[in-house]
Amino acid sequence: DAGVIQSPRHEVTEMGQEVTLRCKPISGHDYLFWYRQTMMRGLELLIYFNNNVPIDDSGMPEDRFSAKMPNASFSTLKIQPSEPRDSAVYFCASRRTGQETQYFGPGTRLLVL
Amino acid sequence: QKEVEQNSGPLSVPEGAIASLNCTYSDRGSQSFFWYRQYSGKSPELIMFIYSNGDKEDGRFTAQLNKASQYVSLLIRDSQPSDSATYLCAVTEDNFNKFYFGSGTKLNVKP
C-alpha cells in the first residue's frame, strides 16, 4: 500500500511568491494533518482535517497560510506571499479512525530566499 | 501553552548498551504518549505509544510512564548503530489528533 505522498519534495522560491504544497493521504484514512518542522520550533501541528473538513487550524501561523481538502485523496497548503521565515520542512500525515498512528509523508523542504 | 521537554543531546552510547531517553510534559490533562524516531532528512516514524502508568515493552524498546511526575521515557536495549537518530516525544490530550512534540533527543550509537 502506498504511503502518504507529498509534492514537491523540494521547493526554492523568492520572497513574495505563492507556494503550494500538495498531499495525498493513505487510501482509507479519514484524518489529514499538516505539520511544519524547523530547528527553532521543532515539529508543530498547523491544521488537521477529518473527512475533508478542517477541524483545528489554531496552529496556522497567520493569514498568509491556507489549507484546503477538496476531496478525500488530496490536500493543499498554500503560502501567499511567502517569507524567508517560512523556510522549513512541511510534513503531511494521515490517520484512520480507530488507529492511533499518524503516518507521515516524506515532507517538502521549502526554502524562501 | 503545552510544553514537552527533551534533552537535545547528543546522547552517545556504545553498541549493545541501553539507551535511556527522557521526556517531561507540562499538561496534566495529557492522555497518550508517543515516541517517534526520525532519521536525518527523513520523516518521523512511530516506535510505540503508552497510555497507562508503568512499563510497556515492544521488542528492544520499553516505554515508561509516570503521570504523577509527568514523565515518560524510552529505553532501547542492545542499542545498534542503526538506532542512531533523533527521538521525538509527543503527547496528546485528545483522541490522537492534536500532538505536541518535544524538540527531540539525538542518539548516537557507537560501534
PDB file of N, CA, C and O in Angstrom, chain A residues 31-106:
ATOM      1  N   TYR A  31      -8.368  11.133   8.478  1.00  0.00           N
ATOM      2  CA  TYR A  31      -7.756  12.309   9.101  1.00  0.00           C
ATOM      3  C   TYR A  31      -6.501  12.693   8.323  1.00  0.00           C
ATOM      4  O   TYR A  31      -5.712  11.827   7.946  1.00  0.00           O
ATOM      5  N   LEU A  32      -6.342  14.010   8.132  1.00  0.00           N
ATOM      6  CA  LEU A  32      -5.142  14.504   7.462  1.00  0.00           C
ATOM      7  C   LEU A  32      -4.592  15.664   8.262  1.00  0.00           C
ATOM      8  O   LEU A  32      -5.343  16.533   8.710  1.00  0.00           O
ATOM      9  N   PHE A  33      -3.254  15.680   8.409  1.00  0.00           N
ATOM     10  CA  PHE A  33      -2.573  16.667   9.245  1.00  0.00           C
ATOM     11  C   PHE A  33      -1.470  17.351   8.433  1.00  0.00           C
ATOM     12  O   PHE A  33      -0.789  16.703   7.647  1.00  0.00           O
ATOM     13  N   TRP A  34      -1.309  18.630   8.679  1.00  0.00           N
ATOM     14  CA  TRP A  34      -0.167  19.380   8.144  1.00  0.00           C
ATOM     15  C   TRP A  34       0.704  19.850   9.310  1.00  0.00           C
ATOM     16  O   TRP A  34       0.207  20.460  10.261  1.00  0.00           O
ATOM     17  N   TYR A  35       1.995  19.541   9.218  1.00  0.00           N
ATOM     18  CA  TYR A  35       2.981  19.942  10.219  1.00  0.00           C
ATOM     19  C   TYR A  35       4.079  20.771   9.566  1.00  0.00           C
ATOM     20  O   TYR A  35       4.340  20.664   8.368  1.00  0.00           O
ATOM     21  N   ARG A  36       4.752  21.539  10.398  1.00  0.00           N
ATOM     22  CA  ARG A  36       5.950  22.262   9.981  1.00  0.00           C
ATOM     23  C   ARG A  36       7.066  21.946  10.969  1.00  0.00           C
ATOM     24  O   ARG A  36       6.839  21.932  12.189  1.00  0.00           O
ATOM     25  N   GLN A  37       8.261  21.715  10.434  1.00  0.00           N
ATOM     26  CA  GLN A  37       9.407  21.411  11.301  1.00  0.00           C
ATOM     27  C   GLN A  37      10.546  22.365  11.016  1.00  0.00           C
ATOM     28  O   GLN A  37      11.001  22.486   9.882  1.00  0.00           O
ATOM     29  N   THR A  38      11.004  23.051  12.053  1.00  0.00           N
ATOM     30  CA  THR A  38      12.172  23.917  11.968  1.00  0.00           C
ATOM     31  C   THR A  38      13.094  23.604  13.131  1.00  0.00           C
ATOM     32  O   THR A  38      12.687  22.996  14.132  1.00  0.00           O
ATOM     33  N   MET A  39      14.339  24.027  13.008  1.00  0.00           N
ATOM     34  CA  MET A  39      15.286  23.818  14.099  1.00  0.00           C
ATOM     35  C   MET A  39      14.843  24.579  15.338  1.00  0.00           C
ATOM     36  O   MET A  39      14.964  24.086  16.458  1.00  0.00           O
ATOM     37  N   MET A  40      14.326  25.781  15.125  1.00  0.00           N
ATOM     38  CA  MET A  40      13.995  26.625  16.276  1.00  0.00           C
ATOM     39  C   MET A  40      12.739  26.155  17.009  1.00  0.00           C
ATOM     40  O   MET A  40      12.695  26.175  18.245  1.00  0.00           O
ATOM     41  N   ARG A  41      11.729  25.741  16.263  1.00  0.00           N
ATOM     42  CA  ARG A  41      10.424  25.473  16.870  1.00  0.00           C
ATOM     43  C   ARG A  41      10.052  23.990  16.882  1.00  0.00           C
ATOM     44  O   ARG A  41       9.011  23.626  17.436  1.00  0.00           O
ATOM     45  N   GLY A  42      10.887  23.177  16.265  1.00  0.00           N
ATOM     46  CA  GLY A  42      10.597  21.750  16.253  1.00  0.00           C
ATOM     47  C   GLY A  42       9.440  21.427  15.319  1.00  0.00           C
ATOM     48  O   GLY A  42       9.190  22.124  14.350  1.00  0.00           O
ATOM     49  N   LEU A  43       8.711  20.360  15.641  1.00  0.00           N
ATOM     50  CA  LEU A  43       7.601  19.879  14.824  1.00  0.00           C
ATOM     51  C   LEU A  43       6.294  20.420  15.386  1.00  0.00           C
ATOM     52  O   LEU A  43       5.938  20.131  16.530  1.00  0.00           O
ATOM     53  N   GLU A  44       5.591  21.192  14.576  1.00  0.00           N
ATOM     54  CA  GLU A  44       4.370  21.852  15.030  1.00  0.00           C
ATOM     55  C   GLU A  44       3.198  21.471  14.141  1.00  0.00           C
ATOM     56  O   GLU A  44       3.324  21.476  12.913  1.00  0.00           O
ATOM     57  N   LEU A  45       2.069  21.206  14.762  1.00  0.00           N
ATOM     58  CA  LEU A  45       0.849  20.947  14.020  1.00  0.00           C
ATOM     59  C   LEU A  45       0.263  22.268  13.533  1.00  0.00           C
ATOM     60  O   LEU A  45       0.059  23.190  14.324  1.00  0.00           O
ATOM     61  N   LEU A  46      -0.005  22.348  12.240  1.00  0.00           N
ATOM     62  CA  LEU A  46      -0.582  23.567  11.677  1.00  0.00           C
ATOM     63  C   LEU A  46      -2.108  23.483  11.619  1.00  0.00           C
ATOM     64  O   LEU A  46      -2.819  24.383  12.062  1.00  0.00           O
ATOM     65  N   ILE A  47      -2.607  22.381  11.059  1.00  0.00           N
ATOM     66  CA  ILE A  47      -4.038  22.213  10.847  1.00  0.00           C
ATOM     67  C   ILE A  47      -4.322  20.737  10.643  1.00  0.00           C
ATOM     68  O   ILE A  47      -3.451  19.988  10.201  1.00  0.00           O
ATOM     69  N   TYR A  48      -5.552  20.317  11.009  1.00  0.00           N
ATOM     70  CA  TYR A  48      -5.931  18.966  10.627  1.00  0.00           C
ATOM     71  C   TYR A  48      -7.376  18.914  10.169  1.00  0.00           C
ATOM     72  O   TYR A  48      -8.208  19.739  10.564  1.00  0.00           O
ATOM     73  N   PHE A  49      -7.637  17.942   9.317  1.00  0.00           N
ATOM     74  CA  PHE A  49      -8.938  17.727   8.703  1.00  0.00           C
ATOM     75  C   PHE A  49      -9.481  16.353   9.124  1.00  0.00           C
ATOM     76  O   PHE A  49      -8.718  15.417   9.323  1.00  0.00           O
ATOM     77  N   ASN A  50     -10.802  16.276   9.185  1.00  0.00           N
ATOM     78  CA  ASN A  50     -11.479  14.998   9.330  1.00  0.00           C
ATOM     79  C   ASN A  50     -12.564  14.933   8.270  1.00  0.00           C
ATOM     80  O   ASN A  50     -13.405  15.843   8.202  1.00  0.00           O
ATOM     81  N   ASN A  51     -12.531  13.883   7.475  1.00  0.00           N
ATOM     82  CA  ASN A  51     -13.494  13.763   6.381  1.00  0.00           C
ATOM     83  C   ASN A  51     -13.567  15.041   5.544  1.00  0.00           C
ATOM     84  O   ASN A  51     -14.660  15.540   5.242  1.00  0.00           O
ATOM     85  N   ASN A  52     -12.395  15.572   5.244  1.00  0.00           N
ATOM     86  CA  ASN A  52     -12.221  16.738   4.369  1.00  0.00           C
ATOM     87  C   ASN A  52     -12.616  18.060   5.013  1.00  0.00           C
ATOM     88  O   ASN A  52     -12.529  19.107   4.362  1.00  0.00           O
ATOM     89  N   VAL A  53     -13.025  18.049   6.253  1.00  0.00           N
ATOM     90  CA  VAL A  53     -13.456  19.266   6.944  1.00  0.00           C
ATOM     91  C   VAL A  53     -12.354  19.719   7.902  1.00  0.00           C
ATOM     92  O   VAL A  53     -11.877  18.910   8.702  1.00  0.00           O
ATOM     93  N   PRO A  54     -11.952  20.999   7.833  1.00  0.00           N
ATOM     94  CA  PRO A  54     -10.943  21.476   8.791  1.00  0.00           C
ATOM     95  C   PRO A  54     -11.502  21.470  10.202  1.00  0.00           C
ATOM     96  O   PRO A  54     -12.572  22.034  10.448  1.00  0.00           O
ATOM     97  N   ILE A  55     -10.784  20.834  11.124  1.00  0.00           N
ATOM     98  CA  ILE A  55     -11.242  20.709  12.499  1.00  0.00           C
ATOM     99  C   ILE A  55     -10.541  21.704  13.412  1.00  0.00           C
ATOM    100  O   ILE A  55     -11.166  22.320  14.266  1.00  0.00           O
ATOM    101  N   ASP A  56      -9.263  21.857  13.252  1.00  0.00           N
ATOM    102  CA  ASP A  56      -8.489  22.733  14.129  1.00  0.00           C
ATOM    103  C   ASP A  56      -7.383  23.376  13.309  1.00  0.00           C
ATOM    104  O   ASP A  56      -6.495  22.692  12.835  1.00  0.00           O
ATOM    105  N   ASP A  57      -7.468  24.692  13.148  1.00  0.00           N
ATOM    106  CA  ASP A  57      -6.425  25.421  12.410  1.00  0.00           C
ATOM    107  C   ASP A  57      -5.691  26.388  13.333  1.00  0.00           C
ATOM    108  O   ASP A  57      -5.094  27.360  12.862  1.00  0.00           O
ATOM    109  N   SER A  58      -5.727  26.133  14.610  1.00  0.00           N
ATOM    110  CA  SER A  58      -5.127  27.060  15.566  1.00  0.00           C
ATOM    111  C   SER A  58      -3.614  27.160  15.436  1.00  0.00           C
ATOM    112  O   SER A  58      -3.009  28.102  15.921  1.00  0.00           O
ATOM    113  N   GLY A  59      -3.009  26.208  14.773  1.00  0.00           N
ATOM    114  CA  GLY A  59      -1.572  26.246  14.583  1.00  0.00           C
ATOM    115  C   GLY A  59      -1.121  26.981  13.329  1.00  0.00           C
ATOM    116  O   GLY A  59       0.082  27.194  13.138  1.00  0.00           O
ATOM    117  N   MET A  60      -2.044  27.383  12.514  1.00  0.00           N
ATOM    118  CA  MET A  60      -1.688  28.131  11.301  1.00  0.00           C
ATOM    119  C   MET A  60      -1.113  29.479  11.730  1.00  0.00           C
ATOM    120  O   MET A  60      -1.785  30.247  12.436  1.00  0.00           O
ATOM    121  N   PRO A  61       0.096  29.783  11.297  1.00  0.00           N
ATOM    122  CA  PRO A  61       0.798  30.949  11.854  1.00  0.00           C
ATOM    123  C   PRO A  61       0.127  32.282  11.552  1.00  0.00           C
ATOM    124  O   PRO A  61       0.129  33.163  12.404  1.00  0.00           O
ATOM    125  N   GLU A  62      -0.413  32.458  10.410  1.00  0.00           N
ATOM    126  CA  GLU A  62      -1.031  33.742  10.073  1.00  0.00           C
ATOM    127  C   GLU A  62      -1.833  33.591   8.793  1.00  0.00           C
ATOM    128  O   GLU A  62      -1.873  32.523   8.187  1.00  0.00           O
ATOM    129  N   ASP A  63      -2.478  34.713   8.401  1.00  0.00           N
ATOM    130  CA  ASP A  63      -3.395  34.647   7.265  1.00  0.00           C
ATOM    131  C   ASP A  63      -2.708  34.323   5.949  1.00  0.00           C
ATOM    132  O   ASP A  63      -3.382  34.005   4.970  1.00  0.00           O
ATOM    133  N   ARG A  64      -1.411  34.410   5.922  1.00  0.00           N
ATOM    134  CA  ARG A  64      -0.702  34.063   4.684  1.00  0.00           C
ATOM    135  C   ARG A  64      -0.797  32.568   4.391  1.00  0.00           C
ATOM    136  O   ARG A  64      -0.533  32.135   3.271  1.00  0.00           O
ATOM    137  N   PHE A  65      -1.138  31.798   5.395  1.00  0.00           N
ATOM    138  CA  PHE A  65      -1.237  30.349   5.248  1.00  0.00           C
ATOM    139  C   PHE A  65      -2.703  29.950   5.102  1.00  0.00           C
ATOM    140  O   PHE A  65      -3.564  30.422   5.844  1.00  0.00           O
ATOM    141  N   SER A  66      -2.947  29.048   4.143  1.00  0.00           N
ATOM    142  CA  SER A  66      -4.289  28.495   3.999  1.00  0.00           C
ATOM    143  C   SER A  66      -4.176  27.035   3.579  1.00  0.00           C
ATOM    144  O   SER A  66      -3.203  26.644   2.929  1.00  0.00           O
ATOM    145  N   ALA A  67      -5.147  26.244   3.965  1.00  0.00           N
ATOM    146  CA  ALA A  67      -5.153  24.822   3.618  1.00  0.00           C
ATOM    147  C   ALA A  67      -6.545  24.428   3.178  1.00  0.00           C
ATOM    148  O   ALA A  67      -7.539  24.926   3.707  1.00  0.00           O
ATOM    149  N   LYS A  68      -6.564  23.510   2.213  1.00  0.00           N
ATOM    150  CA  LYS A  68      -7.839  23.006   1.702  1.00  0.00           C
ATOM    151  C   LYS A  68      -7.757  21.501   1.534  1.00  0.00           C
ATOM    152  O   LYS A  68      -6.671  20.938   1.351  1.00  0.00           O
ATOM    153  N   MET A  69      -8.918  20.891   1.557  1.00  0.00           N
ATOM    154  CA  MET A  69      -9.001  19.465   1.264  1.00  0.00           C
ATOM    155  C   MET A  69     -10.259  19.246   0.443  1.00  0.00           C
ATOM    156  O   MET A  69     -11.332  18.984   0.991  1.00  0.00           O
ATOM    157  N   PRO A  70     -10.163  19.383  -0.854  1.00  0.00           N
ATOM    158  CA  PRO A  70     -11.356  19.315  -1.714  1.00  0.00           C
ATOM    159  C   PRO A  70     -11.959  17.916  -1.813  1.00  0.00           C
ATOM    160  O   PRO A  70     -13.154  17.796  -2.108  1.00  0.00           O
ATOM    161  N   ASN A  71     -11.147  16.895  -1.559  1.00  0.00           N
ATOM    162  CA  ASN A  71     -11.672  15.536  -1.566  1.00  0.00           C
ATOM    163  C   ASN A  71     -10.816  14.653  -0.671  1.00  0.00           C
ATOM    164  O   ASN A  71      -9.787  15.106  -0.143  1.00  0.00           O
ATOM    165  N   ALA A  72     -11.210  13.411  -0.528  1.00  0.00           N
ATOM    166  CA  ALA A  72     -10.563  12.525   0.446  1.00  0.00           C
ATOM    167  C   ALA A  72      -9.142  12.147   0.067  1.00  0.00           C
ATOM    168  O   ALA A  72      -8.415  11.592   0.886  1.00  0.00           O
ATOM    169  N   SER A  73      -8.740  12.428  -1.153  1.00  0.00           N
ATOM    170  CA  SER A  73      -7.420  11.985  -1.585  1.00  0.00           C
ATOM    171  C   SER A  73      -6.476  13.127  -1.921  1.00  0.00           C
ATOM    172  O   SER A  73      -5.422  12.905  -2.523  1.00  0.00           O
ATOM    173  N   PHE A  74      -6.820  14.347  -1.518  1.00  0.00           N
ATOM    174  CA  PHE A  74      -5.962  15.466  -1.911  1.00  0.00           C
ATOM    175  C   PHE A  74      -6.129  16.645  -0.957  1.00  0.00           C
ATOM    176  O   PHE A  74      -7.243  17.036  -0.607  1.00  0.00           O
ATOM    177  N   SER A  75      -4.982  17.223  -0.592  1.00  0.00           N
ATOM    178  CA  SER A  75      -4.996  18.426   0.227  1.00  0.00           C
ATOM    179  C   SER A  75      -3.869  19.342  -0.228  1.00  0.00           C
ATOM    180  O   SER A  75      -2.846  18.883  -0.737  1.00  0.00           O
ATOM    181  N   THR A  76      -4.067  20.635  -0.038  1.00  0.00           N
ATOM    182  CA  THR A  76      -3.033  21.612  -0.343  1.00  0.00           C
ATOM    183  C   THR A  76      -2.805  22.529   0.845  1.00  0.00           C
ATOM    184  O   THR A  76      -3.718  22.813   1.620  1.00  0.00           O
ATOM    185  N   LEU A  77      -1.574  22.977   0.965  1.00  0.00           N
ATOM    186  CA  LEU A  77      -1.190  24.013   1.913  1.00  0.00           C
ATOM    187  C   LEU A  77      -0.568  25.131   1.092  1.00  0.00           C
ATOM    188  O   LEU A  77       0.396  24.892   0.363  1.00  0.00           O
ATOM    189  N   LYS A  78      -1.138  26.306   1.205  1.00  0.00           N
ATOM    190  CA  LYS A  78      -0.699  27.419   0.382  1.00  0.00           C
ATOM    191  C   LYS A  78      -0.142  28.536   1.255  1.00  0.00           C
ATOM    192  O   LYS A  78      -0.701  28.845   2.322  1.00  0.00           O
ATOM    193  N   ILE A  79       0.941  29.124   0.795  1.00  0.00           N
ATOM    194  CA  ILE A  79       1.534  30.266   1.482  1.00  0.00           C
ATOM    195  C   ILE A  79       1.599  31.409   0.471  1.00  0.00           C
ATOM    196  O   ILE A  79       2.197  31.283  -0.593  1.00  0.00           O
ATOM    197  N   GLN A  80       0.938  32.498   0.795  1.00  0.00           N
ATOM    198  CA  GLN A  80       0.891  33.638  -0.118  1.00  0.00           C
ATOM    199  C   GLN A  80       0.740  34.930   0.669  1.00  0.00           C
ATOM    200  O   GLN A  80      -0.286  35.118   1.326  1.00  0.00           O
ATOM    201  N   PRO A  81       1.709  35.836   0.620  1.00  0.00           N
ATOM    202  CA  PRO A  81       3.021  35.704  -0.005  1.00  0.00           C
ATOM    203  C   PRO A  81       4.002  34.995   0.924  1.00  0.00           C
ATOM    204  O   PRO A  81       3.880  35.067   2.146  1.00  0.00           O
ATOM    205  N   SER A  82       4.964  34.316   0.360  1.00  0.00           N
ATOM    206  CA  SER A  82       5.953  33.613   1.175  1.00  0.00           C
ATOM    207  C   SER A  82       7.011  34.572   1.705  1.00  0.00           C
ATOM    208  O   SER A  82       7.289  35.627   1.100  1.00  0.00           O
ATOM    209  N   GLU A  83       7.572  34.199   2.863  1.00  0.00           N
ATOM    210  CA  GLU A  83       8.620  34.987   3.505  1.00  0.00           C
ATOM    211  C   GLU A  83       9.774  34.056   3.884  1.00  0.00           C
ATOM    212  O   GLU A  83       9.540  32.842   4.072  1.00  0.00           O
ATOM    213  N   PRO A  84      10.985  34.592   4.024  1.00  0.00           N
ATOM    214  CA  PRO A  84      12.123  33.722   4.396  1.00  0.00           C
ATOM    215  C   PRO A  84      11.880  32.916   5.669  1.00  0.00           C
ATOM    216  O   PRO A  84      12.342  31.780   5.774  1.00  0.00           O
ATOM    217  N   ARG A  85      11.132  33.464   6.621  1.00  0.00           N
ATOM    218  CA  ARG A  85      10.898  32.734   7.877  1.00  0.00           C
ATOM    219  C   ARG A  85       9.960  31.543   7.700  1.00  0.00           C
ATOM    220  O   ARG A  85       9.755  30.770   8.639  1.00  0.00           O
ATOM    221  N   ASP A  86       9.393  31.398   6.516  1.00  0.00           N
ATOM    222  CA  ASP A  86       8.567  30.228   6.225  1.00  0.00           C
ATOM    223  C   ASP A  86       9.415  29.027   5.815  1.00  0.00           C
ATOM    224  O   ASP A  86       8.883  27.922   5.650  1.00  0.00           O
ATOM    225  N   SER A  87      10.695  29.231   5.647  1.00  0.00           N
ATOM    226  CA  SER A  87      11.589  28.135   5.266  1.00  0.00           C
ATOM    227  C   SER A  87      11.558  27.056   6.345  1.00  0.00           C
ATOM    228  O   SER A  87      11.794  27.331   7.531  1.00  0.00           O
ATOM    229  N   ALA A  88      11.252  25.856   5.929  1.00  0.00           N
ATOM    230  CA  ALA A  88      11.059  24.752   6.868  1.00  0.00           C
ATOM    231  C   ALA A  88      10.817  23.482   6.066  1.00  0.00           C
ATOM    232  O   ALA A  88      10.747  23.510   4.832  1.00  0.00           O
ATOM    233  N   VAL A  89      10.668  22.367   6.795  1.00  0.00           N
ATOM    234  CA  VAL A  89      10.174  21.142   6.175  1.00  0.00           C
ATOM    235  C   VAL A  89       8.704  21.010   6.561  1.00  0.00           C
ATOM    236  O   VAL A  89       8.369  21.074   7.749  1.00  0.00           O
ATOM    237  N   TYR A  90       7.866  20.830   5.573  1.00  0.00           N
ATOM    238  CA  TYR A  90       6.428  20.699   5.798  1.00  0.00           C
ATOM    239  C   TYR A  90       6.045  19.239   5.582  1.00  0.00           C
ATOM    240  O   TYR A  90       6.272  18.670   4.521  1.00  0.00           O
ATOM    241  N   PHE A  91       5.459  18.657   6.621  1.00  0.00           N
ATOM    242  CA  PHE A  91       5.037  17.268   6.555  1.00  0.00           C
ATOM    243  C   PHE A  91       3.516  17.184   6.518  1.00  0.00           C
ATOM    244  O   PHE A  91       2.813  17.949   7.188  1.00  0.00           O
ATOM    245  N   CYS A  92       3.051  16.234   5.766  1.00  0.00           N
ATOM    246  CA  CYS A  92       1.657  15.846   5.782  1.00  0.00           C
ATOM    247  C   CYS A  92       1.589  14.461   6.430  1.00  0.00           C
ATOM    248  O   CYS A  92       2.496  13.636   6.248  1.00  0.00           O
ATOM    249  N   ALA A  93       0.556  14.219   7.200  1.00  0.00           N
ATOM    250  CA  ALA A  93       0.371  12.916   7.834  1.00  0.00           C
ATOM    251  C   ALA A  93      -1.102  12.532   7.739  1.00  0.00           C
ATOM    252  O   ALA A  93      -1.976  13.404   7.581  1.00  0.00           O
ATOM    253  N   SER A  94      -1.370  11.247   7.826  1.00  0.00           N
ATOM    254  CA  SER A  94      -2.769  10.818   7.813  1.00  0.00           C
ATOM    255  C   SER A  94      -2.976   9.695   8.814  1.00  0.00           C
ATOM    256  O   SER A  94      -2.032   9.012   9.230  1.00  0.00           O
ATOM    257  N   ARG A  95      -4.245   9.530   9.175  1.00  0.00           N
ATOM    258  CA  ARG A  95      -4.612   8.527  10.193  1.00  0.00           C
ATOM    259  C   ARG A  95      -6.013   8.020   9.888  1.00  0.00           C
ATOM    260  O   ARG A  95      -6.853   8.744   9.346  1.00  0.00           O
ATOM    261  N   ARG A  96      -6.233   6.777  10.264  1.00  0.00           N
ATOM    262  CA  ARG A  96      -7.572   6.199  10.117  1.00  0.00           C
ATOM    263  C   ARG A  96      -8.264   6.189  11.472  1.00  0.00           C
ATOM    264  O   ARG A  96      -7.637   5.861  12.493  1.00  0.00           O
ATOM    265  N   THR A  97      -9.526   6.535  11.512  1.00  0.00           N
ATOM    266  CA  THR A  97     -10.302   6.431  12.753  1.00  0.00           C
ATOM    267  C   THR A  97     -10.163   5.030  13.317  1.00  0.00           C
ATOM    268  O   THR A  97     -10.268   4.040  12.585  1.00  0.00           O
ATOM    269  N   GLY A  98      -9.905   4.966  14.630  1.00  0.00           N
ATOM    270  CA  GLY A  98      -9.748   3.671  15.297  1.00  0.00           C
ATOM    271  C   GLY A  98      -8.297   3.246  15.426  1.00  0.00           C
ATOM    272  O   GLY A  98      -7.989   2.311  16.150  1.00  0.00           O
ATOM    273  N   GLN A  99      -7.414   3.932  14.732  1.00  0.00           N
ATOM    274  CA  GLN A  99      -5.985   3.648  14.847  1.00  0.00           C
ATOM    275  C   GLN A  99      -5.295   4.855  15.473  1.00  0.00           C
ATOM    276  O   GLN A  99      -5.646   5.994  15.191  1.00  0.00           O
ATOM    277  N   GLU A 100      -4.276   4.566  16.285  1.00  0.00           N
ATOM    278  CA  GLU A 100      -3.605   5.671  16.977  1.00  0.00           C
ATOM    279  C   GLU A 100      -2.532   6.330  16.132  1.00  0.00           C
ATOM    280  O   GLU A 100      -2.167   7.478  16.355  1.00  0.00           O
ATOM    281  N   THR A 101      -2.028   5.618  15.180  1.00  0.00           N
ATOM    282  CA  THR A 101      -0.816   6.052  14.483  1.00  0.00           C
ATOM    283  C   THR A 101      -1.103   7.072  13.399  1.00  0.00           C
ATOM    284  O   THR A 101      -1.983   6.884  12.554  1.00  0.00           O
ATOM    285  N   GLN A 102      -0.326   8.154  13.415  1.00  0.00           N
ATOM    286  CA  GLN A 102      -0.280   9.081  12.298  1.00  0.00           C
ATOM    287  C   GLN A 102       0.900   8.683  11.417  1.00  0.00           C
ATOM    288  O   GLN A 102       2.024   8.569  11.906  1.00  0.00           O
ATOM    289  N   TYR A 103       0.652   8.511  10.137  1.00  0.00           N
ATOM    290  CA  TYR A 103       1.699   8.145   9.193  1.00  0.00           C
ATOM    291  C   TYR A 103       2.134   9.397   8.434  1.00  0.00           C
ATOM    292  O   TYR A 103       1.299  10.074   7.836  1.00  0.00           O
ATOM    293  N   PHE A 104       3.427   9.643   8.497  1.00  0.00           N
ATOM    294  CA  PHE A 104       3.966  10.857   7.896  1.00  0.00           C
ATOM    295  C   PHE A 104       4.419  10.625   6.462  1.00  0.00           C
ATOM    296  O   PHE A 104       4.972   9.566   6.125  1.00  0.00           O
ATOM    297  N   GLY A 105       4.219  11.650   5.634  1.00  0.00           N
ATOM    298  CA  GLY A 105       4.796  11.653   4.310  1.00  0.00           C
ATOM    299  C   GLY A 105       6.262  12.032   4.360  1.00  0.00           C
ATOM    300  O   GLY A 105       6.788  12.350   5.429  1.00  0.00           O
ATOM    301  N   PRO A 106       6.935  12.031   3.205  1.00  0.00           N
ATOM    302  CA  PRO A 106       8.378  12.302   3.163  1.00  0.00           C
ATOM    303  C   PRO A 106       8.731  13.761   3.403  1.00  0.00           C
ATOM    304  O   PRO A 106       9.890  14.087   3.658  1.00  0.00           O
TER     305      PRO A 106
END
